[in-house]
Short mmCIF file of C-alpha atoms in Angstrom, two decimals:
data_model
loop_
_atom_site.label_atom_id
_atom_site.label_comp_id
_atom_site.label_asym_id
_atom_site.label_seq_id
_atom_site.Cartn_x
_atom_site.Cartn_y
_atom_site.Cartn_z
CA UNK A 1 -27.91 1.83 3.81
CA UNK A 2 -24.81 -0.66 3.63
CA UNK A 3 -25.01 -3.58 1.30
CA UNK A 4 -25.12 -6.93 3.08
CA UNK A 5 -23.94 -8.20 -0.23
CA UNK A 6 -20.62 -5.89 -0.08
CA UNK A 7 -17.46 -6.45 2.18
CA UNK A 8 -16.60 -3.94 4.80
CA UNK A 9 -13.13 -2.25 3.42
CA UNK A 10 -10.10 -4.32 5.21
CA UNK A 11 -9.21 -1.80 8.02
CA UNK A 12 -5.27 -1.69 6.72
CA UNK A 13 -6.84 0.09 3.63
CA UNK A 14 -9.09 2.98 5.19
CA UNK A 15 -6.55 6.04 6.60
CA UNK A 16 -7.50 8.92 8.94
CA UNK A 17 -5.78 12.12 10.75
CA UNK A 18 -2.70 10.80 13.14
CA UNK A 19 -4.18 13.42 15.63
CA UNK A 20 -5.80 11.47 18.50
CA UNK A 21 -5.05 8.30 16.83
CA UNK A 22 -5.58 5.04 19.24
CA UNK A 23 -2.92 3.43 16.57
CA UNK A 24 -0.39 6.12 17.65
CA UNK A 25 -1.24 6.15 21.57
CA UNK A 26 -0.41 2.59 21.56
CA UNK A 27 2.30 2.53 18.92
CA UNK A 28 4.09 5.16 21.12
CA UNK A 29 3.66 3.36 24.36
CA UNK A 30 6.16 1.04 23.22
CA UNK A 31 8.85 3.35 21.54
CA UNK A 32 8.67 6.34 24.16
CA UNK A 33 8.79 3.81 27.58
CA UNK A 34 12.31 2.03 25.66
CA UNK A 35 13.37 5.70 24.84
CA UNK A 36 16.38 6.18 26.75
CA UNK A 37 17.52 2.53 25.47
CA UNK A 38 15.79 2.27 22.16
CA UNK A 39 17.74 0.12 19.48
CA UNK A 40 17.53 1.02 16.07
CA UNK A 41 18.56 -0.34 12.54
CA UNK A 42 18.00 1.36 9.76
CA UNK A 43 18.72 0.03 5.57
CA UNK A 44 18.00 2.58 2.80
CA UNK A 45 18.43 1.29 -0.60
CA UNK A 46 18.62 3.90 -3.60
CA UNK A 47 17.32 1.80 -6.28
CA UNK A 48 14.59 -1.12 -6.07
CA UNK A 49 16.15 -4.42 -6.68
CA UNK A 50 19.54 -3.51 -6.23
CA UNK A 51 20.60 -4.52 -3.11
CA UNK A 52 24.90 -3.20 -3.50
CA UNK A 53 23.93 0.41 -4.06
CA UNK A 54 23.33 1.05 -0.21
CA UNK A 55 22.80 4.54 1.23
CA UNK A 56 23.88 4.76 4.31
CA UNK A 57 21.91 7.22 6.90
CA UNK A 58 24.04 9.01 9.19
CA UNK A 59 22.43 8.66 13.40
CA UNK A 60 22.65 12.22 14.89
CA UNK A 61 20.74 10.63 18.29
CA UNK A 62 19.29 7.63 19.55
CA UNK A 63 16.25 7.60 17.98
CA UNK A 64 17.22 10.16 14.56
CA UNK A 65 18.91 9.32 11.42
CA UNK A 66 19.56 11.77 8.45
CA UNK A 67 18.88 9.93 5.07
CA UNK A 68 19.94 11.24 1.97
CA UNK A 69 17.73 12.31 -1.21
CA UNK A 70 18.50 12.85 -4.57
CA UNK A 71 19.90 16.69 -5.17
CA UNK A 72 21.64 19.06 -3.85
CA UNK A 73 22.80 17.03 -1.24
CA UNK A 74 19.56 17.09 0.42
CA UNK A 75 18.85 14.91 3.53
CA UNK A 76 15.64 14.33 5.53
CA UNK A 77 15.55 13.88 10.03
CA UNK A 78 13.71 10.19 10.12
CA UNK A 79 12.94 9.73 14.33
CA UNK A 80 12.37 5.58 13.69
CA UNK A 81 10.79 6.16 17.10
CA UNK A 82 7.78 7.14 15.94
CA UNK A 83 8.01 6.84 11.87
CA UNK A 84 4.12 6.28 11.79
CA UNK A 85 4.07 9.83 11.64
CA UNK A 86 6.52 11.93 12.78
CA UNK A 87 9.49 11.84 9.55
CA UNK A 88 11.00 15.95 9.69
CA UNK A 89 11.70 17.29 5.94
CA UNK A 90 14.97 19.14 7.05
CA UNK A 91 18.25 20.73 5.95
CA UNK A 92 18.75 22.52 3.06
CA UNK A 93 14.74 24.07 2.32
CA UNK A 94 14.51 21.23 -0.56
CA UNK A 95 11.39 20.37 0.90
CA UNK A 96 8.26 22.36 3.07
CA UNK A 97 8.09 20.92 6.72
CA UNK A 98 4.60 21.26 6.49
CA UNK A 99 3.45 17.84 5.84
CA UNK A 100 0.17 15.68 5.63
CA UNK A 101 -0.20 12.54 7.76
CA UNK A 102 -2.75 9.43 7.97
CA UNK A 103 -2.77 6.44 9.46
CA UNK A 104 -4.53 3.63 9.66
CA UNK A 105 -6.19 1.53 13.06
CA UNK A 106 -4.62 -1.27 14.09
CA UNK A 107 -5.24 -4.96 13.48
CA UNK A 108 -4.14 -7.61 15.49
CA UNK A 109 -2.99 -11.28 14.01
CA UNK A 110 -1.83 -13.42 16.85
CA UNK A 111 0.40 -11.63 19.03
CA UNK A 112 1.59 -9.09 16.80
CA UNK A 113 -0.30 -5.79 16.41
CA UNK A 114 -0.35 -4.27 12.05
CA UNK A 115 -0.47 -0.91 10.75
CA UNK A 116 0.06 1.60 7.72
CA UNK A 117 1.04 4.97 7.80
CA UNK A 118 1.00 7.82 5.18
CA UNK A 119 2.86 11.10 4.67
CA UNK A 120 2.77 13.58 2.24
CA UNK A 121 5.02 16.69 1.66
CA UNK A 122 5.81 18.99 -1.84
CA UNK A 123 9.71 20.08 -3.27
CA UNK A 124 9.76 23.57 -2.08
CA UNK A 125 11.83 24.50 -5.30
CA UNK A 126 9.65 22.60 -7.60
CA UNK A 127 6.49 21.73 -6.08
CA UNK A 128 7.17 17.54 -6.95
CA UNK A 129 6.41 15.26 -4.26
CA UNK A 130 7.71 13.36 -1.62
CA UNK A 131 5.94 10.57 -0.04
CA UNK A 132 5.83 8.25 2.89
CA UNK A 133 4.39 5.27 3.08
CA UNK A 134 4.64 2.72 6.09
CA UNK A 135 3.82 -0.97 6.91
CA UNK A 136 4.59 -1.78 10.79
CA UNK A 137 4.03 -4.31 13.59
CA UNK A 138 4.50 -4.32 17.22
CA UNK A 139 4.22 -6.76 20.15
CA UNK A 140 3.79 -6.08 23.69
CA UNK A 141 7.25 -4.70 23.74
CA UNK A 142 8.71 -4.15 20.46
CA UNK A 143 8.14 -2.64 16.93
CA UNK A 144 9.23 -3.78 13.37
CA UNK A 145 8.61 -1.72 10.43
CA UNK A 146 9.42 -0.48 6.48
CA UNK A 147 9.22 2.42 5.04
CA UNK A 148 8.81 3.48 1.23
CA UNK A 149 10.19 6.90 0.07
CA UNK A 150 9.17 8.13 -3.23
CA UNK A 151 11.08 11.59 -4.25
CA UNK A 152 9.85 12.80 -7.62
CA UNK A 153 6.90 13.57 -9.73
CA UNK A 154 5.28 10.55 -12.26
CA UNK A 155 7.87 9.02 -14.62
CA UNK A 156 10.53 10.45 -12.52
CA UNK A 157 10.20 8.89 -9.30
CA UNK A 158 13.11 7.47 -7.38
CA UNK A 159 13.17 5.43 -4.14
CA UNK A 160 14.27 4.93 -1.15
CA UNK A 161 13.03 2.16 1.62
CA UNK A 162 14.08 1.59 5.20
CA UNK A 163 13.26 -1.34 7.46
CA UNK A 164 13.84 -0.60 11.43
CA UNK A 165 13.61 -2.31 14.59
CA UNK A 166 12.48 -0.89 18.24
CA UNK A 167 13.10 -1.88 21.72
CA UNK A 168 15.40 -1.99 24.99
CA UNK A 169 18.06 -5.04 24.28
CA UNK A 170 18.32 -8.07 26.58
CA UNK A 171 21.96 -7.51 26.29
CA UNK A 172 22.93 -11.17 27.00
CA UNK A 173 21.94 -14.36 25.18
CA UNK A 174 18.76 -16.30 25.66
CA UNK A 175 19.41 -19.00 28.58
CA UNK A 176 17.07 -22.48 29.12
CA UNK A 177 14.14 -22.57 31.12
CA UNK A 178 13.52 -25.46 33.30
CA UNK A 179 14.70 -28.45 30.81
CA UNK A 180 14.42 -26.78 27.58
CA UNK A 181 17.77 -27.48 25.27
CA UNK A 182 16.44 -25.22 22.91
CA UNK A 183 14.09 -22.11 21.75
CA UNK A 184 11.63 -20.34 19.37
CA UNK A 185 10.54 -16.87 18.89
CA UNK A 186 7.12 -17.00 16.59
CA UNK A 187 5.70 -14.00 15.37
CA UNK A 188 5.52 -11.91 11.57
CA UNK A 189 7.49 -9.89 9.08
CA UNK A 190 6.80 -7.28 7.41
CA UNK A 191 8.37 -6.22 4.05
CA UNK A 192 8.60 -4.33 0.63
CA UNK A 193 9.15 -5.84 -2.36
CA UNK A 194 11.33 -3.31 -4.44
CA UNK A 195 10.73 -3.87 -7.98
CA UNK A 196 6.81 -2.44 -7.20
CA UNK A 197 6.96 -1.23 -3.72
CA UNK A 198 4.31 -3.80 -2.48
CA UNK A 199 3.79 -4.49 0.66
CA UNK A 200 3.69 -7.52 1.92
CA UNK A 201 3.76 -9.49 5.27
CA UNK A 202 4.65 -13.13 6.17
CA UNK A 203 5.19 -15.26 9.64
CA UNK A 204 8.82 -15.35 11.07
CA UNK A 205 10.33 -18.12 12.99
CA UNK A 206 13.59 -17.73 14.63
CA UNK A 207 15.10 -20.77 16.13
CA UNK A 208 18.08 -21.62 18.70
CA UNK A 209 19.00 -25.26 18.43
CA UNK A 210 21.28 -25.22 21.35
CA UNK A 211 21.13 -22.97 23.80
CA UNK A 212 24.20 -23.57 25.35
CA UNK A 213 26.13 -23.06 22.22
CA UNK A 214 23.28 -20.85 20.66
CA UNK A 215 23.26 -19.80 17.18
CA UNK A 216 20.42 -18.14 15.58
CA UNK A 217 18.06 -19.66 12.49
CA UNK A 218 15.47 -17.20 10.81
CA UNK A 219 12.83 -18.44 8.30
CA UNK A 220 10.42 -16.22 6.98
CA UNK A 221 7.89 -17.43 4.88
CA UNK A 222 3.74 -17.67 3.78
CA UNK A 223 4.43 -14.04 2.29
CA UNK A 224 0.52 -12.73 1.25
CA UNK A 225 -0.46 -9.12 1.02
CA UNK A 226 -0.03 -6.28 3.84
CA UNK A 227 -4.20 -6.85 4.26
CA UNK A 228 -3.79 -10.54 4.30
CA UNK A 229 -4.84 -11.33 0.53
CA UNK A 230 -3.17 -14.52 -1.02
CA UNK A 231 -0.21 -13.15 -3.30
CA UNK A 232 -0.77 -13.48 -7.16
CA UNK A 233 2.97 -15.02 -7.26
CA UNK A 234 4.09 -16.89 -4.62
CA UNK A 235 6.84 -15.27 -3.18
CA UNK A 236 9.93 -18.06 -2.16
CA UNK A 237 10.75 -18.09 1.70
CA UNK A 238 13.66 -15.74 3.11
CA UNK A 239 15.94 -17.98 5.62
CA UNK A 240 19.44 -17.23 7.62
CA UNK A 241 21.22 -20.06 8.82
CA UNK A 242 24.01 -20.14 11.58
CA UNK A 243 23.55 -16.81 12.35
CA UNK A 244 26.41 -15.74 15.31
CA UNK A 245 25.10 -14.58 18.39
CA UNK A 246 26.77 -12.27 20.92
CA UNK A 247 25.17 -10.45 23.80
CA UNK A 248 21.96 -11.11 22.56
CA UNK A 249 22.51 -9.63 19.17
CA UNK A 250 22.78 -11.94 15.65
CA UNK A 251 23.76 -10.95 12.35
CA UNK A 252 24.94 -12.60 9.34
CA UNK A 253 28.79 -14.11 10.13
CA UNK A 254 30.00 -12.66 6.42
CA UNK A 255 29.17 -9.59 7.14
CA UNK A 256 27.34 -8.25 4.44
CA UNK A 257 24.31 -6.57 6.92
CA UNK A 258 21.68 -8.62 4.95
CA UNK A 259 19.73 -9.15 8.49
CA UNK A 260 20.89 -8.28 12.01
CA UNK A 261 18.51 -9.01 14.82
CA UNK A 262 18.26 -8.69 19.27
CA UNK A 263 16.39 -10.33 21.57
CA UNK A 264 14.37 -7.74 23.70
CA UNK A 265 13.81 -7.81 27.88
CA UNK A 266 14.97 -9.28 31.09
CA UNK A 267 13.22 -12.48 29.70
CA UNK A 268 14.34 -12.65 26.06
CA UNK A 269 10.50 -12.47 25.72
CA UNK A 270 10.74 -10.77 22.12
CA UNK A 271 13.06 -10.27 19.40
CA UNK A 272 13.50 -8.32 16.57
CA UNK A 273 15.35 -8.00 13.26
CA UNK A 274 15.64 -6.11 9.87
CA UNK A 275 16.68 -8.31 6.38
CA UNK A 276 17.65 -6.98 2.79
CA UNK A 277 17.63 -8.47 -0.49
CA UNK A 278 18.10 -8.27 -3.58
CA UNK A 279 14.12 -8.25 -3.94
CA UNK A 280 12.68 -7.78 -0.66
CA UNK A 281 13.64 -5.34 2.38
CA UNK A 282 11.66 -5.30 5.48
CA UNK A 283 11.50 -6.40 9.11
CA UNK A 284 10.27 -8.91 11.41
CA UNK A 285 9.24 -9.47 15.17
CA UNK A 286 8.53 -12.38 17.43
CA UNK A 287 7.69 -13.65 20.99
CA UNK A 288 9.37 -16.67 22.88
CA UNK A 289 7.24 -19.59 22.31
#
């Protein structure tokens, strides 16, 4: 008999099998019907906090990247089309491609739809670990997510985390609707923090002052845990100013990568955008308010 007195466990904490997962049926609805046009981002970072030492995944297709792993030049297939639970441990037999995977349901917060994923695989050569974990959220048409890779045994560990994005481009810039001068995209981000690989999520607003000379403002802020938990140190707000915007793509005009973004359908209904920090990597997602 349950406790009245006890909690339920918060749903982005309990995992189960992937196989016949509702999370991945509707995950995948999105990712496999943008397919043919999917556009992905990917960041990989070698060392938490350090935000210069950059490892940069090589795309073999439209929806696969090879990332690279510590020794013996070993690399590992990511599809960021479905990296809930389908990541390929490939290339040189560092690693078994048999592989455990969980997953978690999904919870919905406003329009955006949350989930975590887990995989687990063993160094052939070795037997030490490798391990997935993943912190993702999806709108009607569109997915945002990060990923933490852990390569090593305890005390040894090093790290690797990716933040993607998912969905066919507008491929033009957002245009007025009836009178409006200007526009908003409201929606959430989700995000590691490197120094502890915590997971964390926040709300994302991304603002066009002037749509006929548009640039793009992103403010992401009210950071709390993945399961909604207040943080035990508040974590400061991430913002891009001024960010240029071409063909319905913005990035940051110095070109230093630290967040590129698109708006997504016929409608510039949704957009989508990955950030890196010195601190923080993740993703975010929002819908045309």
């Amino acid at each position: 008999m349950n406790d009245p007195n006890t909690p339920p466990p918060n749903p982005l904490t309990v995992f189960m099998p992937t196989a016949g997962s509702r999370t991945i049926q509707d995950f995948q609805a999105i990712t496999d019907s943008s397919a043919s046009n999917t556009v992905l981002s990917v960041s990989s970072v070698a060392e938490e906090g350090n935000f210069g030492n950059e490892v940069n995944p090589t795309r073999v297709s439209g929806t696969t990247y090879l990332v690279p792993l510590p020794g013996n030049a070993a690399r590992i297939s990511v599809n960021t089309s479905a990296p809930l639970d389908d990541i390929s441990l490939i290339t040189n037999g560092s690693y078994t491609s048999n592989f455990t995977s969980m997953i978690t349901n999904g919870v919905t917060v406003g329009d955006v739809t949350f989930a975590r994923g887990r995989i687990a695989a063993t160094r052939v050569a070795d037997s030490s670990p490798l391990g997935f974990e993943t912190f993702a959220g999806w709108l009607d048409g569109s997915v945002f997510g990060t990923t933490q890779i852990t390569i090593g045994a305890s005390g040894s560990e090093e790290y690797r985390f990716i933040s993607y994005i998912v969905g066919v481009p507008a491929g033009s810039n957002p245009s007025a609707t009836g009178s409006e001068t200007s526009g908003t995209w409201e929606g959430s981000a989700v995000a590691t923090i490197k120094a502890d690989r915590t997971f964390v999520r926040g709300d994302a607003t991304i603002d066009i002052d002037d749509l006929s000379s548009p640039d793009v403002d992103v403010t992401l802020d009210n950071w709390r845990m993945a399961t909604g938990e207040a943080l035990s140190t508040d974590m400061d707000a991430i913002t891009y100013t001024d960010l240029q915007l071409a063909s319905g793509a913005f990035e940051d005009p110095s070109g230093n990568a630290q967040v590129f973004g698109r708006f997504y359908g016929t409608g510039h209904n949704e957009v989508g955008g990955r950030f890196n920090t010195m601190d923080v990597i993740g993703a975010f997602g929002g819908t045309r308010q």
